[in-house]
Short mmCIF file of C-alpha atoms and ligand atoms in Angstrom, two decimals:
data_model
loop_
_atom_site.label_atom_id
_atom_site.label_comp_id
_atom_site.label_asym_id
_atom_site.label_seq_id
_atom_site.Cartn_x
_atom_site.Cartn_y
_atom_site.Cartn_z
CA UNK A 142 53.76 -15.01 -6.72
CA UNK A 143 56.43 -12.43 -7.44
CA UNK A 144 53.91 -10.28 -9.25
CA UNK A 145 51.58 -10.49 -6.28
CA UNK A 146 54.36 -9.43 -3.94
CA UNK A 147 55.28 -6.53 -6.18
CA UNK A 148 51.68 -5.37 -6.37
CA UNK A 149 51.32 -5.45 -2.60
CA UNK A 150 54.51 -3.46 -2.08
CA UNK A 151 53.56 -0.91 -4.73
CA UNK A 152 50.11 -0.59 -3.23
CA UNK A 153 51.69 0.74 -0.04
CA UNK A 154 52.64 3.89 -1.93
CA UNK A 155 49.59 4.33 -4.13
CA UNK A 156 46.96 6.87 -3.41
CA UNK A 157 43.74 5.43 -1.98
CA UNK A 158 40.86 5.10 -4.45
CA UNK A 159 38.46 6.67 -2.00
CA UNK A 160 38.04 10.31 -1.13
CA UNK A 161 39.05 11.33 2.40
CA UNK A 162 36.05 13.55 2.58
CA UNK A 163 36.18 15.85 5.57
CA UNK A 164 39.93 16.43 5.09
CA UNK A 165 39.92 16.90 1.34
CA UNK A 166 37.02 19.08 0.28
CA UNK A 167 34.79 17.54 -2.38
CA UNK A 168 34.01 19.72 -5.36
CA UNK A 169 30.86 18.82 -7.31
CA UNK A 170 31.06 18.79 -11.11
CA UNK A 171 30.53 22.01 -12.99
CA UNK A 172 27.06 21.04 -14.18
CA UNK A 173 25.92 19.26 -11.07
CA UNK A 174 22.21 19.80 -10.50
CA UNK A 175 22.26 21.43 -7.10
CA UNK A 176 20.18 23.92 -5.18
CA UNK A 177 17.70 26.29 -6.75
CA UNK A 178 18.29 30.01 -6.31
CA UNK A 179 15.45 32.47 -6.68
CA UNK A 180 15.95 36.04 -7.83
CA UNK A 181 13.22 38.16 -6.32
CA UNK A 182 13.72 41.13 -8.64
CA UNK A 183 13.05 39.16 -11.80
CA UNK A 184 10.17 37.07 -10.52
CA UNK A 185 6.67 38.11 -11.54
CA UNK A 186 4.89 35.36 -9.58
CA UNK A 187 3.48 33.84 -12.72
CA UNK A 188 3.25 30.46 -10.90
CA UNK A 189 4.72 28.56 -13.83
CA UNK A 190 7.42 26.96 -11.65
CA UNK A 191 4.85 25.82 -9.13
CA UNK A 192 2.85 24.20 -11.91
CA UNK A 193 5.69 22.25 -13.54
CA UNK A 194 7.46 21.05 -10.41
CA UNK A 195 6.95 17.25 -10.29
CA UNK A 196 7.01 16.71 -6.51
CA UNK A 197 5.46 20.06 -5.62
CA UNK A 198 8.53 21.47 -3.94
CA UNK A 199 7.69 25.07 -4.86
CA UNK A 200 4.75 26.86 -3.29
CA UNK A 201 3.67 30.41 -3.89
CA UNK A 202 1.69 32.02 -1.12
CA UNK A 203 -0.62 34.91 -1.93
CA UNK A 204 -1.20 36.73 1.33
CA UNK A 205 -4.42 38.44 2.22
CA UNK A 206 -2.91 41.87 1.51
CA UNK A 207 -1.90 40.59 -2.00
CA UNK A 208 1.82 40.39 -1.20
CA UNK A 209 3.33 37.17 -2.50
CA UNK A 210 5.91 34.78 -1.14
CA UNK A 211 7.95 32.17 -3.02
CA UNK A 212 8.86 29.07 -0.98
CA UNK A 213 11.07 26.14 -1.90
CA UNK A 214 11.49 22.93 0.02
CA UNK A 215 15.01 21.52 -0.47
CA UNK A 216 14.01 18.22 1.09
CA UNK A 217 11.18 17.62 -1.34
CA UNK A 218 12.97 18.89 -4.44
CA UNK A 219 14.30 16.19 -6.77
CA UNK A 220 16.68 18.68 -8.45
CA UNK A 221 15.36 17.98 -11.92
CA UNK A 222 15.78 21.56 -13.08
CA UNK A 223 12.35 21.66 -14.69
CA UNK A 224 11.43 24.92 -12.91
CA UNK A 225 14.61 26.61 -14.15
CA UNK A 226 13.96 25.61 -17.75
CA UNK A 227 10.32 26.71 -17.57
CA UNK A 228 10.66 30.08 -15.84
CA UNK A 229 9.78 32.61 -18.53
CA UNK A 230 11.63 35.46 -16.82
CA UNK A 231 14.89 33.73 -15.89
CA UNK A 232 14.29 34.29 -12.20
CA UNK A 233 15.51 30.84 -11.21
CA UNK A 234 18.99 29.39 -11.49
CA UNK A 235 20.46 26.08 -10.47
CA UNK A 236 23.80 26.16 -8.71
CA UNK A 237 26.20 23.26 -8.61
CA UNK A 238 26.35 23.32 -4.81
CA UNK A 239 24.50 20.88 -2.59
CA UNK A 240 21.63 22.30 -0.66
CA UNK A 241 22.37 22.66 3.04
CA UNK A 242 21.27 19.86 5.37
CA UNK A 243 18.04 20.45 7.22
CA UNK A 244 18.34 21.35 10.85
CA UNK A 245 16.36 23.30 13.40
CA UNK A 246 17.27 26.66 11.93
CA UNK A 247 15.91 26.03 8.43
CA UNK A 248 13.32 23.33 9.02
CA UNK A 249 9.74 24.19 8.17
CA UNK A 250 6.53 22.28 8.41
CA UNK A 251 6.00 21.83 4.69
CA UNK A 252 2.61 20.15 4.87
CA UNK A 253 1.37 23.11 6.90
CA UNK A 254 2.73 25.46 4.23
CA UNK A 255 1.02 23.45 1.47
CA UNK A 256 -2.31 23.61 3.27
CA UNK A 257 -1.92 27.30 3.99
CA UNK A 258 -0.99 28.05 0.36
CA UNK A 259 -4.07 26.21 -0.89
CA UNK A 260 -6.32 28.07 1.53
CA UNK A 261 -4.82 31.43 0.62
CA UNK A 262 -5.19 30.67 -3.08
CA UNK A 263 -8.89 29.94 -2.63
CA UNK A 264 -9.32 33.25 -0.85
CA UNK A 265 -7.39 35.01 -3.59
CA UNK A 266 -9.64 33.52 -6.30
CA UNK A 267 -12.67 34.60 -4.32
CA UNK A 268 -11.30 38.16 -4.14
CA UNK A 269 -10.64 38.15 -7.91
CA UNK A 270 -14.16 36.95 -8.60
CA UNK A 271 -15.67 39.63 -6.42
CA UNK A 272 -13.52 42.30 -8.06
CA UNK A 273 -14.59 41.32 -11.58
CA UNK A 274 -18.21 41.18 -10.49
CA UNK A 275 -17.94 44.65 -9.02
CA UNK A 276 -16.44 45.86 -12.28
CA UNK A 277 -19.26 44.35 -14.30
CA UNK A 278 -22.02 45.82 -12.15
CA UNK A 279 -20.44 49.30 -12.20
CA UNK B 1403 33.10 -43.71 26.32
CA UNK B 1404 31.44 -40.36 26.00
CA UNK B 1405 33.22 -39.57 22.78
CA UNK B 1406 32.19 -42.92 21.36
CA UNK B 1407 28.51 -42.20 21.86
CA UNK B 1408 28.99 -38.71 20.44
CA UNK B 1409 30.51 -40.21 17.30
CA UNK B 1410 27.60 -42.57 17.07
CA UNK B 1411 24.99 -39.81 17.20
CA UNK B 1412 26.86 -37.89 14.54
CA UNK B 1413 26.85 -40.96 12.30
CA UNK B 1414 23.12 -41.35 12.78
CA UNK B 1415 22.58 -37.69 11.96
CA UNK B 1416 24.47 -37.92 8.73
CA UNK B 1417 22.64 -41.04 7.64
CA UNK B 1418 19.26 -39.67 8.51
CA UNK B 1419 17.60 -37.04 6.44
CA UNK B 1420 17.14 -33.79 8.27
CA UNK B 1421 14.41 -31.50 7.03
CA UNK B 1422 14.76 -27.83 7.72
CA UNK B 1423 12.82 -24.78 6.65
CA UNK B 1424 14.98 -21.74 6.08
CA UNK B 1425 13.56 -18.29 5.53
CA UNK B 1426 15.73 -16.17 3.19
CA UNK B 1427 14.67 -12.55 3.34
CA UNK B 1428 12.77 -10.35 3.44
CA UNK B 1429 15.99 -8.88 4.87
CA UNK B 1430 19.16 -10.73 3.93
CA UNK B 1431 22.85 -9.85 3.60
CA UNK B 1432 23.08 -11.15 0.04
CA UNK B 1433 20.11 -9.12 -1.06
CA UNK B 1434 19.68 -5.51 -0.09
CA UNK B 1435 16.09 -5.54 -1.26
CA UNK B 1436 12.98 -7.03 0.27
CA UNK B 1437 11.97 -10.34 -1.25
CA UNK B 1438 11.11 -13.36 0.83
CA UNK B 1439 11.96 -16.97 0.02
CA UNK B 1440 11.14 -19.99 2.14
CA UNK B 1441 13.35 -22.95 1.39
CA UNK B 1442 12.40 -26.45 2.49
CA UNK B 1443 15.65 -28.34 2.59
CA UNK B 1444 16.56 -31.97 2.90
CA UNK B 1445 19.97 -32.00 4.57
CA UNK B 1446 21.69 -29.34 2.45
CA UNK B 1447 19.67 -29.73 -0.69
CA UNK B 1448 16.81 -27.35 -1.39
CA UNK B 1449 13.63 -29.24 -2.24
CA UNK B 1450 10.87 -26.70 -2.30
CA UNK B 1451 10.76 -22.95 -2.67
CA UNK B 1452 8.04 -20.46 -1.97
CA UNK B 1453 8.48 -16.78 -2.57
CA UNK B 1454 6.75 -13.56 -1.77
CA UNK B 1455 7.27 -10.26 -3.60
CA UNK B 1456 5.91 -6.72 -3.56
CA UNK B 1457 6.92 -5.62 -0.10
CA UNK B 1458 7.70 -2.25 -1.62
CA UNK B 1459 4.56 -1.45 -3.55
CA UNK B 1460 4.34 2.31 -4.02
CA UNK B 1461 1.41 2.65 -6.40
CA UNK B 1462 3.35 4.51 -9.07
CA UNK B 1463 1.01 3.42 -11.87
CA UNK B 1464 -1.95 4.82 -10.00
CA UNK B 1465 -0.10 8.01 -9.15
CA UNK B 1466 0.63 8.57 -12.84
CA UNK B 1467 -3.07 8.56 -13.60
CA UNK B 1468 -4.22 10.67 -10.67
CA UNK B 1469 -1.45 12.97 -9.44
CA UNK B 1470 1.12 13.79 -12.10
CA UNK B 1471 0.49 15.14 -15.58
CA UNK B 1472 2.19 13.42 -18.50
CA UNK B 1473 5.10 15.88 -18.69
CA UNK B 1474 6.11 14.99 -15.15
CA UNK B 1475 5.78 11.24 -15.74
CA UNK B 1476 9.41 10.55 -16.81
CA UNK B 1477 10.68 12.19 -13.62
CA UNK B 1478 8.31 10.10 -11.53
CA UNK B 1479 9.11 6.73 -13.10
CA UNK B 1480 12.82 7.44 -12.79
CA UNK B 1481 12.21 6.82 -9.10
CA UNK B 1482 10.82 3.32 -9.68
CA UNK B 1483 14.33 1.98 -9.40
CA UNK B 1484 17.63 3.65 -8.63
CA UNK B 1485 19.81 1.33 -10.65
CA UNK B 1486 17.86 1.45 -13.89
CA UNK B 1487 16.59 5.04 -13.67
CA UNK B 1488 17.35 5.95 -17.29
CA UNK B 1489 15.97 2.63 -18.46
CA UNK B 1490 12.61 3.65 -16.98
CA UNK B 1491 12.51 7.30 -18.01
CA UNK B 1492 13.19 6.59 -21.69
CA UNK B 1493 10.29 4.21 -22.46
CA UNK B 1494 7.98 6.39 -20.39
CA UNK B 1495 8.85 9.44 -22.49
CA UNK B 1496 8.64 7.41 -25.70
CA UNK B 1497 5.28 5.93 -24.84
CA UNK B 1498 3.87 9.38 -24.07
CA UNK B 1499 5.23 10.65 -27.39
CA UNK B 1500 3.57 7.75 -29.17
CA UNK B 1501 0.32 8.44 -27.37
CA UNK B 1502 0.50 12.05 -28.53
CA UNK B 1503 1.63 11.04 -32.01
CA UNK B 1504 4.94 12.91 -32.19
CA UNK B 1505 7.38 10.03 -31.84
CA UNK B 1506 8.50 10.29 -35.48
CA UNK B 1507 9.58 13.91 -35.04
CA UNK B 1508 12.11 13.41 -32.26
CA UNK B 1509 15.50 14.74 -33.40
CA UNK B 1510 18.33 12.25 -33.91
CA UNK B 1511 20.56 14.00 -31.42
CA UNK B 1512 17.95 13.49 -28.71
CA UNK B 1513 17.73 9.82 -29.59
CA UNK B 1514 21.51 9.52 -29.42
CA UNK B 1515 21.65 11.17 -25.99
CA UNK B 1516 18.92 8.87 -24.77
CA UNK B 1517 20.95 5.93 -25.99
CA UNK B 1518 24.07 7.22 -24.26
CA UNK B 1519 22.15 7.61 -21.00
CA UNK B 1520 20.74 4.10 -21.31
CA UNK B 1521 24.10 2.52 -22.09
CA UNK B 1522 25.86 4.31 -19.23
CA UNK B 1523 23.04 3.08 -17.06
CA UNK B 1524 23.56 -0.45 -18.33
CA UNK B 1525 27.31 -0.30 -17.77
CA UNK B 1526 26.98 0.67 -14.14
CA UNK B 1527 24.25 -1.87 -13.54
CA UNK B 1528 26.31 -4.71 -15.02
CA UNK B 1529 29.35 -3.65 -13.01
CA UNK B 1530 27.21 -3.56 -9.89
CA UNK B 1531 25.77 -7.01 -10.30
CA UNK B 1532 29.01 -8.68 -11.32
CA UNK B 1533 30.76 -7.16 -8.34
CA UNK B 1534 27.95 -8.31 -6.12
CA UNK B 1535 28.13 -11.80 -7.58
CA UNK B 1536 31.83 -11.97 -6.78
CA UNK B 1537 31.07 -10.80 -3.25
CA UNK B 1538 28.48 -13.47 -2.50
CA UNK B 1539 30.91 -16.04 -3.86
CA UNK B 1540 33.22 -14.86 -1.09
CA UNK B 1541 35.51 -12.87 -3.38
CA UNK B 1542 35.48 -9.51 -1.62
CA UNK B 1543 38.62 -8.36 -3.36
CA UNK B 1544 37.14 -8.58 -6.85
CA UNK B 1545 34.00 -6.92 -5.54
CA UNK B 1546 36.00 -3.92 -4.40
CA UNK B 1547 37.94 -3.71 -7.66
CA UNK B 1548 34.81 -3.80 -9.78
CA UNK B 1549 32.97 -1.29 -7.63
CA UNK B 1550 35.95 1.04 -7.66
CA UNK B 1551 35.81 1.02 -11.45
CA UNK B 1552 32.05 1.46 -11.32
CA UNK B 1553 32.68 4.73 -9.52
CA UNK B 1554 34.28 5.97 -12.75
CA UNK B 1555 31.01 5.37 -14.61
CA UNK B 1556 29.00 7.07 -11.90
CA UNK B 1557 31.27 10.11 -12.12
CA UNK B 1558 30.84 10.08 -15.87
CA UNK B 1559 27.08 10.24 -15.46
CA UNK B 1560 27.51 12.99 -12.88
CA UNK B 1561 29.58 15.02 -15.31
CA UNK B 1562 27.26 14.51 -18.29
CA UNK B 1563 23.82 14.64 -16.72
CA UNK B 1564 24.34 16.35 -13.41
CA UNK B 1565 23.62 13.50 -11.07
CA UNK B 1566 25.17 10.15 -10.27
CA UNK B 1567 21.99 8.12 -9.99
CA UNK B 1568 18.98 10.01 -11.31
CA UNK B 1569 19.97 11.27 -14.73
CA UNK B 1570 16.62 13.00 -15.33
CA UNK B 1571 17.83 13.92 -18.77
CA UNK B 1572 14.88 12.57 -20.73
CA UNK B 1573 11.68 14.53 -21.06
CA UNK B 1574 8.61 14.16 -23.23
CA UNK B 1575 9.65 15.57 -26.60
CA UNK B 1576 13.36 14.87 -26.43
CA UNK B 1577 16.06 15.44 -23.85
CA UNK B 1578 16.76 18.50 -21.75
CA UNK B 1579 20.54 18.58 -21.80
CA UNK B 1580 22.97 18.39 -24.67
CA UNK B 1581 26.48 16.99 -24.46
CA UNK B 1582 28.88 19.74 -25.53
CA UNK B 1583 32.08 19.03 -27.46
CA UNK B 1584 34.49 19.19 -24.52
CA UNK B 1585 32.42 16.75 -22.52
CA UNK B 1586 32.28 14.42 -25.50
CA UNK B 1587 36.05 14.33 -25.47
CA UNK B 1588 36.17 13.50 -21.75
CA UNK B 1589 33.55 10.84 -22.29
CA UNK B 1590 35.57 9.17 -25.05
CA UNK B 1591 38.72 9.23 -22.90
CA UNK B 1592 36.89 7.70 -19.98
CA UNK B 1593 35.40 5.00 -22.18
CA UNK B 1594 38.92 3.73 -22.92
CA UNK B 1595 39.56 3.39 -19.21
CA UNK B 1596 36.23 1.67 -18.67
CA UNK B 1597 37.04 -0.73 -21.48
CA UNK B 1598 40.22 -1.69 -19.67
CA UNK B 1599 38.32 -2.49 -16.52
CA UNK B 1600 35.80 -4.54 -18.51
CA UNK B 1601 38.77 -6.50 -19.84
CA UNK B 1602 39.91 -7.04 -16.26
CA UNK B 1603 36.45 -8.23 -15.34
CA UNK B 1604 36.33 -10.62 -18.29
CA UNK B 1605 39.74 -12.01 -17.36
CA UNK B 1606 38.61 -12.68 -13.80
CA UNK B 1607 35.35 -14.32 -14.77
CA UNK B 1608 36.87 -16.55 -17.46
CA UNK B 1609 40.27 -17.43 -15.98
CA UNK B 1610 39.92 -17.41 -12.22
CA UNK B 1611 39.62 -20.99 -11.04
CA UNK B 1612 37.65 -20.29 -7.88
CA UNK B 1613 34.95 -18.24 -9.54
CA UNK B 1614 34.66 -20.42 -12.61
CA UNK B 1615 34.35 -23.66 -10.66
CA UNK B 1616 31.84 -22.05 -8.32
CA UNK B 1617 29.60 -20.71 -11.06
CA UNK B 1618 29.99 -23.19 -13.90
CA UNK B 1619 27.03 -25.52 -14.24
CA UNK B 1620 25.13 -23.78 -11.45
CA UNK B 1621 21.44 -23.23 -12.14
CA UNK B 1622 21.31 -24.25 -15.77
CA UNK B 1623 18.38 -22.83 -17.76
CA UNK B 1624 17.99 -24.66 -21.04
CA UNK B 1625 16.75 -22.92 -24.15
CA UNK B 1626 13.44 -24.79 -24.08
CA UNK B 1627 12.89 -23.83 -20.45
CA UNK B 1628 13.75 -20.20 -21.21
CA UNK B 1629 11.22 -20.08 -24.01
CA UNK B 1630 8.56 -21.85 -21.99
CA UNK B 1631 8.84 -19.50 -19.02
CA UNK B 1632 9.32 -16.47 -21.24
CA UNK B 1633 12.35 -15.11 -19.45
CA UNK B 1634 13.94 -11.92 -20.71
CA UNK B 1635 17.16 -10.01 -20.87
CA UNK B 1636 20.70 -11.26 -20.28
CA UNK B 1637 19.24 -14.38 -18.65
CA UNK B 1638 17.46 -15.42 -21.83
CA UNK B 1639 20.43 -14.48 -23.98
CA UNK B 1640 22.70 -16.65 -21.81
CA UNK B 1641 20.46 -19.60 -22.70
CA UNK B 1642 20.73 -18.91 -26.40
CA UNK B 1643 17.40 -17.14 -26.91
CA UNK B 1644 17.84 -14.31 -29.37
CA UNK B 1645 15.84 -11.52 -27.76
CA UNK B 1646 16.86 -7.93 -27.26
CA UNK B 1647 14.44 -5.03 -27.34
CA UNK B 1648 17.12 -2.72 -28.60
CA UNK B 1649 16.67 -4.32 -32.02
CA UNK B 1650 13.01 -5.19 -31.56
CA UNK B 1651 11.75 -1.69 -30.75
CA UNK B 1652 12.73 1.33 -32.79
CA UNK B 1653 12.82 4.30 -30.44
CA UNK B 1654 16.59 4.62 -30.80
CA UNK B 1655 19.20 4.41 -33.50
CA UNK B 1656 20.42 0.97 -32.58
CA UNK B 1657 19.68 -0.57 -35.95
CA UNK B 1658 21.45 2.22 -37.81
CA UNK B 1659 24.51 1.89 -35.63
CA UNK B 1660 24.79 -1.84 -36.26
CA UNK B 1661 23.98 -3.16 -32.84
CA UNK B 1662 25.01 -6.76 -32.26
CA UNK B 1663 23.31 -9.02 -29.79
CA UNK B 1664 25.43 -10.98 -27.31
CA UNK B 1665 24.26 -14.55 -26.79
CA UNK B 1666 25.71 -17.67 -25.20
CA UNK B 1667 24.52 -21.24 -25.18
CA UNK B 1668 25.40 -22.66 -21.75
CA UNK B 1669 22.64 -21.09 -19.67
CA UNK B 1670 24.44 -21.43 -16.33
CA UNK B 1671 25.37 -18.73 -13.83
CA UNK B 1672 28.75 -18.20 -15.44
CA UNK B 1673 27.19 -17.68 -18.86
CA UNK B 1674 24.75 -15.12 -17.44
CA UNK B 1675 27.64 -13.30 -15.89
CA UNK B 1676 29.71 -13.40 -19.07
CA UNK B 1677 26.83 -12.18 -21.21
CA UNK B 1678 26.73 -9.11 -18.99
CA UNK B 1679 30.47 -8.60 -19.28
CA UNK B 1680 30.37 -8.88 -23.06
CA UNK B 1681 27.41 -6.56 -23.26
CA UNK B 1682 29.60 -3.94 -21.62
CA UNK B 1683 31.85 -3.97 -24.71
CA UNK B 1684 28.81 -3.56 -26.92
CA UNK B 1685 27.54 -0.68 -24.77
CA UNK B 1686 30.87 1.09 -25.00
CA UNK B 1687 30.90 0.65 -28.77
CA UNK B 1688 27.35 1.98 -29.07
CA UNK B 1689 28.17 5.08 -27.01
CA UNK B 1690 31.15 5.81 -29.26
CA UNK B 1691 29.09 5.33 -32.38
CA UNK B 1692 26.24 7.46 -31.05
CA UNK B 1693 28.60 10.34 -30.36
CA UNK B 1694 30.27 10.01 -33.71
CA UNK B 1695 27.08 9.79 -35.74
CA UNK B 1696 25.32 12.89 -34.42
CA UNK B 1697 26.27 16.52 -34.02
CA UNK B 1698 25.35 19.00 -31.34
CA UNK B 1699 22.05 20.55 -32.33
CA UNK B 1700 18.36 20.44 -31.75
CA UNK B 1701 17.56 18.22 -28.79
CA UNK B 1702 13.83 18.56 -28.22
CA UNK B 1703 10.59 19.54 -29.86
CA UNK B 1704 7.73 21.48 -28.40
CA UNK B 1705 4.90 19.39 -27.04
CA UNK B 1706 1.53 21.06 -27.36
CA UNK B 1707 -1.02 18.23 -27.40
CA UNK B 1708 -2.07 15.80 -24.70
CA UNK B 1709 -1.80 12.01 -25.02
CA UNK B 1710 -4.86 10.72 -26.82
CA UNK B 1711 -3.93 7.31 -28.28
CA UNK B 1712 -3.11 3.94 -26.84
CA UNK B 1713 0.57 3.15 -27.07
CA UNK B 1714 3.20 0.66 -25.94
CA UNK B 1715 6.96 0.84 -25.75
CA UNK B 1716 9.47 -1.92 -25.10
CA UNK B 1717 12.90 -1.05 -23.87
CA UNK B 1718 15.87 -3.17 -22.99
CA UNK B 1719 16.66 -2.31 -19.39
CA UNK B 1720 19.88 -3.75 -17.91
CA UNK B 1721 17.80 -6.65 -16.60
CA UNK B 1722 15.70 -7.32 -19.66
CA UNK B 1723 12.58 -6.24 -21.43
CA UNK B 1724 10.78 -3.34 -19.83
CA UNK B 1725 7.27 -2.75 -21.08
CA UNK B 1726 5.22 0.45 -20.87
CA UNK B 1727 1.60 0.82 -21.83
CA UNK B 1728 -0.40 4.04 -21.83
CA UNK B 1729 -3.98 4.77 -22.68
CA UNK B 1730 -4.56 8.44 -23.23
CA UNK B 1731 -7.91 10.15 -23.38
CA UNK B 1732 -6.90 13.65 -24.41
CA UNK B 1733 -6.60 14.90 -20.83
CA UNK B 1734 -3.35 15.85 -19.18
CA UNK B 1735 -3.30 12.58 -17.27
CA UNK B 1736 -3.57 9.24 -19.03
CA UNK B 1737 -6.37 6.86 -18.23
CA UNK B 1738 -4.18 3.87 -17.55
CA UNK B 1739 -0.46 3.27 -17.22
CA UNK B 1740 1.03 -0.17 -16.99
CA UNK B 1741 4.66 -0.95 -16.25
CA UNK B 1742 5.93 -4.49 -16.59
CA UNK B 1743 9.41 -4.86 -15.24
CA UNK B 1744 11.96 -7.47 -16.31
CA UNK B 1745 12.38 -9.11 -12.91
CA UNK B 1746 8.69 -9.96 -12.82
CA UNK B 1747 9.19 -12.06 -15.94
CA UNK B 1748 12.29 -13.71 -14.55
CA UNK B 1749 10.97 -14.68 -11.13
CA UNK B 1750 8.63 -17.61 -12.03
CA UNK B 1751 11.55 -19.70 -13.23
CA UNK B 1752 13.46 -19.26 -9.95
CA UNK B 1753 11.83 -22.14 -7.99
CA UNK B 1754 12.39 -24.46 -10.94
CA UNK B 1755 16.09 -23.63 -11.16
CA UNK B 1756 16.73 -23.58 -7.45
CA UNK B 1757 15.39 -27.09 -6.93
CA UNK B 1758 17.99 -29.69 -5.95
CA UNK B 1759 20.68 -27.07 -5.50
CA UNK B 1760 22.83 -27.02 -2.39
CA UNK B 1761 21.74 -24.28 -0.02
CA UNK B 1762 25.11 -22.52 -0.02
CA UNK B 1763 24.84 -22.08 -3.78
CA UNK B 1764 21.62 -20.13 -3.51
CA UNK B 1765 23.10 -16.62 -3.01
CA UNK B 1766 25.34 -16.71 -6.12
CA UNK B 1767 22.56 -18.32 -8.11
CA UNK B 1768 20.11 -15.65 -7.07
CA UNK B 1769 22.64 -12.91 -7.80
CA UNK B 1770 23.29 -14.27 -11.28
CA UNK B 1771 19.57 -13.73 -11.95
CA UNK B 1772 20.10 -10.06 -11.12
CA UNK B 1773 16.77 -9.50 -9.38
CA UNK B 1774 15.59 -5.94 -8.89
CA UNK B 1775 12.83 -6.04 -6.34
CA UNK B 1776 12.15 -2.32 -6.18
CA UNK B 1777 11.13 -2.46 -9.85
CA UNK B 1778 8.96 -5.47 -9.28
CA UNK B 1779 7.13 -3.85 -6.40
CA UNK B 1780 6.72 -0.42 -8.05
S1 SF4 C 2029 8.30 30.74 -13.06
FE1 SF4 C 2029 9.87 32.30 -12.62
S2 SF4 C 2029 8.74 34.24 -12.74
FE2 SF4 C 2029 7.20 32.63 -12.61
S3 SF4 C 2029 6.76 32.48 -10.40
FE3 SF4 C 2029 8.36 30.95 -10.84
S4 SF4 C 2029 10.27 32.06 -10.43
FE4 SF4 C 2029 8.69 33.61 -10.60
S1 SF4 C 2030 14.34 21.37 -9.51
FE1 SF4 C 2030 12.55 20.13 -10.07
S2 SF4 C 2030 11.80 19.38 -8.10
FE2 SF4 C 2030 13.21 21.02 -7.62
S3 SF4 C 2030 11.90 22.82 -7.40
FE3 SF4 C 2030 12.59 22.78 -9.54
S4 SF4 C 2030 11.00 21.66 -10.65
FE4 SF4 C 2030 10.69 21.26 -8.47
#
């Protein structure tokens, strides 16, 4: 009984076990698997990251004028880090910060992007085929 | 006069048998996962049970053969269940390695890290279910204590593997993250703290009168029954069946590190709970040994071939034997993947055990079974 009383009194002065989040900032661990950062200068658009990504959160769009775009969907990413380990040119890094929540400013229609990327890739292959044929005939 | 007649009706009601049908689930406070039971009760005593599972079927086995190549498979099956994520990724990686034929070449350090991931996974799962058991017994205070200590284990996993829930540390061919020296030290320090909280948990579940009298003798599974129904995991070990895939399958270093099985004879809810508590000690010991026995070094080998053989792997998940089967054909996707989860093996005995039990004992009884419905649905 006395012990119980003592514990209750002492508990009045102890720190709470929980984290008062918005008032105390929460720092993720040093090696937390957070958002993926892409370095445009190093990237050669080899498409390796797109190939190894388990949920298909990376899409590379090859535009009709042969410029390329690298797109990443933070909502679909499972933060496994497979793309970072597999990038042969070190163009990808994983930070220990959480990716920002999706809102109107950064929301994209990902299924539309996937469809568009597929379509553009088909066109690109067609162009490559034509080019090689032209080479052969000349 | 009025009160007299009221008393009379109450007397009649008590004497008469009242039959009620109570649906439990598919959404229930004691069970955050969708499983449906229908209890036919006579007064308070449950007489007949029907159940319905697989509300959460996601077709993961099919997806593994049509959508994801074998290198992505461990990441996919980690999402079968949040609580036993590492327990799923490890056998999946091992079974793919066996199907390729490289399982003998996996470095020891990789095996040790896999074991550490699995044991941390087991620790947090056992803490979770014991806390939950205390909660459904009406012991909210113990629940909060145990879950506060569980947070320590989650943070440990966060520090080591980069995420609290999905460790994603296992890949085909080894592991993808080593544990450096400084983290090893933190891990060993934390293990001492965790051991203390396991001691606290053991004290509560062996000494506390309320919990012991509530759980003792509840839902007894005899050894014969356990063998007949083929139950697995801590449930079987609580009934005295010596079965543990950590010694029966050889993907890890358990045999070399002198793993000891925890068994009890009673077979009631309390024994199931205590087996889990005592397994926590064993897990802590195994993590220490695994760190001690291996050095930082090579953690994975290069995988160049595709799975071409048929292979199986059995792994001891926190809830029991987890079975993976793969049939490879030499392509990047296997022909067939089969996952048999422990809860599926433990469910058929439920109606047998729940018969003739008072209805208010059902939630703790069910919790002591530690059902994981997300696994079962897949
Ligand atoms: S793997 Fe690296 S270099 Fe290749 S496309 Fe992706 S980011 Fe660019
Ligand atoms: S971290 Fe994993 S899921 Fe996310 S983009 Fe990279 S490979 Fe894909």
